[in-house]
XYZ file of C-alpha atoms in Angstrom:
344
model
C 0.000 0.000 0.000
C 2.818 2.418 0.775
C 4.300 1.725 -2.657
C 0.996 2.521 -4.386
C 0.698 5.850 -2.569
C 4.244 6.724 -3.626
C 3.518 6.155 -7.309
C 0.237 8.063 -7.054
C 2.124 11.031 -5.670
C 4.606 10.920 -8.555
C 1.794 10.931 -11.094
C 0.053 13.959 -9.577
C 3.070 16.194 -9.165
C 3.699 17.138 -12.870
C 0.053 18.005 -13.414
C 0.064 20.360 -10.435
C 3.266 21.956 -11.632
C 1.845 22.547 -15.134
C -1.128 24.449 -13.763
C 0.940 26.516 -11.465
C 3.434 27.546 -14.163
C 0.962 28.686 -16.894
C 2.136 31.591 -19.075
C -1.468 32.727 -19.864
C -2.118 36.439 -19.432
C -5.477 38.200 -19.690
C -4.746 40.674 -22.484
C -7.077 43.062 -24.389
C -6.667 43.701 -28.132
C -8.237 46.893 -29.506
C -10.295 46.608 -32.716
C -8.831 48.488 -35.690
C -10.314 51.897 -36.326
C -11.348 53.311 -39.675
C -9.375 56.188 -41.112
C -10.669 59.537 -39.889
C -11.366 60.678 -43.455
C -13.073 57.443 -44.532
C -16.612 57.933 -45.831
C -17.608 54.346 -46.547
C -19.830 55.305 -49.483
C -21.830 52.394 -50.868
C -24.795 51.298 -52.924
C -27.151 49.003 -51.008
C -27.377 46.585 -53.913
C -25.084 45.719 -56.805
C -28.075 45.231 -59.129
C -31.361 47.149 -59.011
C -34.353 47.008 -61.355
C -36.547 50.017 -62.071
C -40.020 49.304 -63.478
C -41.551 52.438 -64.990
C -44.966 53.082 -66.441
C -45.050 54.703 -69.915
C -45.789 58.184 -68.601
C -42.726 58.184 -66.327
C -39.667 59.901 -67.757
C -37.051 59.358 -65.020
C -36.027 57.424 -61.927
C -33.792 58.248 -58.942
C -30.700 56.690 -57.372
C -29.195 57.329 -53.920
C -25.956 56.486 -52.120
C -25.351 55.432 -48.501
C -22.308 55.918 -46.260
C -20.812 54.346 -43.133
C -19.532 57.594 -41.589
C -22.100 60.356 -41.617
C -21.171 63.095 -39.172
C -19.969 65.696 -41.687
C -21.497 67.077 -44.869
C -19.681 65.705 -47.910
C -19.971 65.215 -51.665
C -19.055 61.929 -53.365
C -18.275 61.936 -57.111
C -19.960 59.236 -59.188
C -18.563 57.657 -62.349
C -20.660 56.189 -65.161
C -19.188 52.790 -66.117
C -21.845 51.611 -68.585
C -24.202 53.702 -70.697
C -24.726 52.459 -74.256
C -25.016 55.280 -76.799
C -25.308 57.770 -73.908
C -28.889 56.603 -73.459
C -29.065 57.810 -69.828
C -28.343 61.277 -68.396
C -27.644 62.102 -64.735
C -28.839 65.313 -63.074
C -25.549 65.599 -61.112
C -22.010 64.241 -61.156
C -21.819 63.698 -57.413
C -23.953 62.494 -54.518
C -24.577 65.186 -51.876
C -24.704 64.207 -48.199
C -25.967 66.642 -45.569
C -24.400 66.501 -42.101
C -25.715 63.641 -39.952
C -27.426 62.102 -42.992
C -26.563 58.520 -43.916
C -28.433 58.646 -47.236
C -27.561 61.140 -49.962
C -29.877 63.449 -51.831
C -31.154 61.564 -54.911
C -29.684 61.913 -58.371
C -32.326 61.897 -61.105
C -31.709 59.666 -64.109
C -33.446 60.595 -67.372
C -33.243 58.812 -70.718
C -33.667 59.312 -74.450
C -37.414 59.067 -74.960
C -37.158 59.278 -78.745
C -35.435 55.890 -78.969
C -36.729 53.956 -75.971
C -38.778 50.829 -76.685
C -41.605 49.490 -74.564
C -40.717 46.282 -72.645
C -37.015 46.566 -73.570
C -34.405 46.452 -70.760
C -31.769 49.210 -70.569
C -28.826 49.227 -68.141
C -26.787 51.949 -66.441
C -23.541 51.220 -64.554
C -22.384 53.518 -61.718
C -19.269 53.528 -59.529
C -17.974 55.470 -56.511
C -14.571 55.557 -54.784
C -12.922 54.127 -57.925
C -14.396 50.770 -56.984
C -12.382 50.490 -53.757
C -13.915 50.628 -50.270
C -12.210 53.184 -48.014
C -13.857 52.157 -44.747
C -13.122 49.050 -42.667
C -16.784 48.616 -41.841
C -18.259 49.808 -45.123
C -21.282 47.785 -46.219
C -22.789 47.289 -49.660
C -21.077 47.869 -53.000
C -18.987 50.541 -54.716
C -20.380 49.471 -58.119
C -24.032 49.130 -59.084
C -26.018 48.358 -62.231
C -29.486 49.866 -62.638
C -31.721 48.062 -65.132
C -34.761 49.949 -66.396
C -37.775 48.651 -68.259
C -40.877 50.605 -69.253
C -44.061 48.579 -69.315
C -47.616 48.474 -68.074
C -48.592 46.501 -64.974
C -50.056 43.278 -66.306
C -52.607 41.379 -64.248
C -54.638 38.259 -64.927
C -56.933 38.322 -61.894
C -59.751 40.168 -63.707
C -59.720 37.961 -66.794
C -60.233 34.235 -67.125
C -57.913 31.769 -68.811
C -58.617 30.893 -72.420
C -58.146 27.991 -74.808
C -55.851 29.091 -77.632
C -56.542 27.277 -80.884
C -53.589 27.704 -83.185
C -53.033 26.687 -86.793
C -49.255 26.264 -86.450
C -49.746 24.045 -83.398
C -52.341 22.004 -85.312
C -55.149 22.805 -82.881
C -57.186 25.423 -84.771
C -60.124 22.973 -85.032
C -59.308 21.077 -81.823
C -59.320 21.747 -78.107
C -56.243 23.969 -78.088
C -53.971 24.933 -75.211
C -54.868 26.692 -71.966
C -53.390 30.195 -71.692
C -53.613 33.089 -69.252
C -54.991 36.336 -70.621
C -53.629 39.511 -69.026
C -54.861 43.077 -68.903
C -52.872 46.253 -68.273
C -54.338 47.724 -65.106
C -52.611 51.115 -65.574
C -53.443 51.589 -69.256
C -55.194 54.936 -69.764
C -56.146 55.065 -66.102
C -59.080 57.304 -65.252
C -58.250 58.818 -61.847
C -61.939 59.411 -61.076
C -62.784 55.758 -61.784
C -59.996 53.551 -60.465
C -59.272 50.172 -62.034
C -60.927 47.872 -62.840
C -63.085 50.031 -65.071
C -63.788 48.618 -68.516
C -66.019 51.429 -69.772
C -63.122 52.728 -71.911
C -60.306 51.207 -73.953
C -58.514 48.162 -72.588
C -55.055 46.761 -73.335
C -55.000 42.951 -73.443
C -52.296 40.379 -74.121
C -51.208 36.762 -74.140
C -47.523 36.830 -73.232
C -44.792 34.566 -74.671
C -47.294 33.105 -77.101
C -45.478 29.975 -78.285
C -44.202 29.066 -74.825
C -47.771 29.489 -73.584
C -49.217 27.083 -76.134
C -46.420 24.582 -75.559
C -44.506 24.949 -78.832
C -41.408 26.471 -77.204
C -39.590 25.621 -73.986
C -38.102 29.121 -73.802
C -40.184 32.241 -73.210
C -39.819 34.787 -75.987
C -40.942 38.330 -76.655
C -43.784 37.134 -78.844
C -46.442 38.921 -76.809
C -49.770 39.282 -78.615
C -51.007 42.553 -77.148
C -53.874 44.594 -78.499
C -56.254 47.419 -77.676
C -60.055 47.168 -77.729
C -62.641 49.909 -77.332
C -65.155 50.346 -74.513
C -67.394 47.682 -76.088
C -64.433 45.295 -76.447
C -64.667 45.638 -80.216
C -62.379 46.979 -82.959
C -59.177 45.293 -81.775
C -55.862 46.688 -82.965
C -52.306 45.741 -82.089
C -50.412 47.960 -79.710
C -48.120 49.861 -82.070
C -45.717 52.797 -82.061
C -48.358 54.884 -83.840
C -50.944 54.060 -81.190
C -48.589 55.158 -78.413
C -47.654 58.323 -80.288
C -51.324 59.210 -80.772
C -51.658 59.031 -76.995
C -48.633 61.340 -76.585
C -46.361 58.556 -75.340
C -42.855 58.763 -76.849
C -42.163 55.042 -76.959
C -41.652 52.449 -79.654
C -43.089 48.945 -79.774
C -42.334 46.137 -82.218
C -44.870 43.974 -84.011
C -42.280 42.366 -86.319
C -39.367 39.992 -85.794
C -40.718 38.936 -82.420
C -38.502 36.254 -80.870
C -40.536 33.085 -80.307
C -37.946 31.102 -78.345
C -37.920 28.476 -81.124
C -35.173 27.746 -83.649
C -34.922 26.153 -87.100
C -31.904 24.048 -88.088
C -31.065 23.396 -91.725
C -28.831 20.758 -93.296
C -25.922 23.153 -93.628
C -25.868 23.021 -89.834
C -26.879 26.616 -89.444
C -29.519 27.311 -86.825
C -31.696 30.397 -86.974
C -34.217 31.834 -84.527
C -37.863 31.520 -85.535
C -39.540 34.930 -85.555
C -43.123 36.102 -85.762
C -44.603 39.132 -87.521
C -48.090 40.154 -86.437
C -50.295 40.729 -89.481
C -53.804 41.450 -88.203
C -56.397 40.910 -85.495
C -60.198 40.851 -85.812
C -63.172 40.088 -83.631
C -64.339 36.599 -84.591
C -67.461 36.228 -82.437
C -69.271 37.800 -79.506
C -71.620 36.205 -76.984
C -72.932 38.709 -74.460
C -76.150 40.243 -73.169
C -76.813 43.384 -71.205
C -77.459 41.312 -68.083
C -74.389 39.117 -68.434
C -71.628 39.386 -65.855
C -68.969 38.998 -68.523
C -68.403 39.885 -72.136
C -67.026 36.820 -73.914
C -65.277 37.909 -77.092
C -63.334 35.680 -79.468
C -60.438 37.254 -81.350
C -58.568 35.894 -84.338
C -54.918 36.734 -84.887
C -53.095 36.345 -88.187
C -49.308 36.128 -88.092
C -46.308 35.047 -90.143
C -43.546 32.663 -89.042
C -40.084 32.289 -90.521
C -36.494 31.443 -89.683
C -34.520 34.680 -89.643
C -30.918 35.058 -90.775
C -29.970 38.349 -89.141
C -26.563 38.542 -90.822
C -28.001 38.212 -94.323
C -31.283 39.896 -93.354
C -33.272 37.075 -94.954
C -36.396 35.130 -94.019
C -36.587 31.379 -94.625
C -39.564 29.031 -94.718
C -39.890 26.642 -91.785
C -39.380 22.989 -92.647
C -39.699 19.635 -90.946
C -37.233 18.220 -93.467
C -33.477 18.546 -93.428
C -33.285 20.996 -96.313
C -29.907 21.416 -97.952
C -30.670 24.948 -99.093
C -33.090 27.104 -97.075
C -35.995 28.503 -99.099
C -36.652 32.206 -98.709
C -40.115 33.276 -97.563
C -42.543 32.992 -94.678
C -45.774 31.171 -93.860
C -48.998 32.687 -92.566
C -50.938 31.142 -89.692
C -53.991 31.955 -87.570
C -54.910 31.615 -83.909
C -58.178 32.092 -82.013
C -58.806 32.737 -78.345
C -61.649 33.982 -76.186
C -61.330 36.844 -73.712
C -63.793 37.077 -70.848
C -64.019 40.687 -69.725
C -65.428 41.151 -66.238
C -67.917 43.978 -66.286
C -67.411 46.857 -63.891
C -69.897 47.129 -61.053
C -72.815 49.469 -61.706
C -72.544 52.811 -59.917
């Protein structure tokens, strides 16, 4: 027993000595401080989208900062602006003392060339793209993407069966599609939407993707205007917008369908659509009805488009050695169910 106690004592002694001889010291390390002149200017997001209605002619951008005790101005550099499409109201962001957010800079654009539903981008940069503050948030570079379009809604219109000649369903059941209406088209401030006592703007978006002929959504939107009785349909065109004092352009030709045509020479071209005409095919409505059910018929042309040669080629299911120039005309029918406004 004495021997066991002796060995136990030998085993304990080094452990006690290690604890007693620790070199640990309770030290305090100060966090690094930002430079006294650091502003920490930043954009909250590196990519921002601006959705404008056709009557809007500008949008605004602001800058934030990490240090905001003093009044200061921060120069801004334009890094992307194709054909000088955008114009800025100032070349620097202005910060008032104690303000973390700058006064806004107004961005305008060339209204004589802008197209409806087309995306335009503006690149901005501050601080030469380098953060000057240890605790600066956000981004020194930002891209603002702008698109002008109406606000499309489908909650006031029912879905429709599209019967399409190209899809082989003109005399069959067709494909189910959502019909949309522009809620802010020619808005009457005294009679807020929905109010269908005046003109309405209607569309079926990404037509061939909607009817199942294309896996990719295109810009082949069939959009048209009807009068207060839902008659006299006409495509939304540049002339129509101009007549309503809206300086925008809209295409009805070379609409990308999301489909392609490959020929034997192993060249693949996008299939495009030109809108030819739209008419009212049939109407079934009474004064007491809750909806106006109107069938419209659209005529359009399809072709494979060689942009480099500026030529149109006929579509083919065969592996043609030489593409044949031309286009083919097709028709589509669909019914729109307009919900009548409540009687006042």
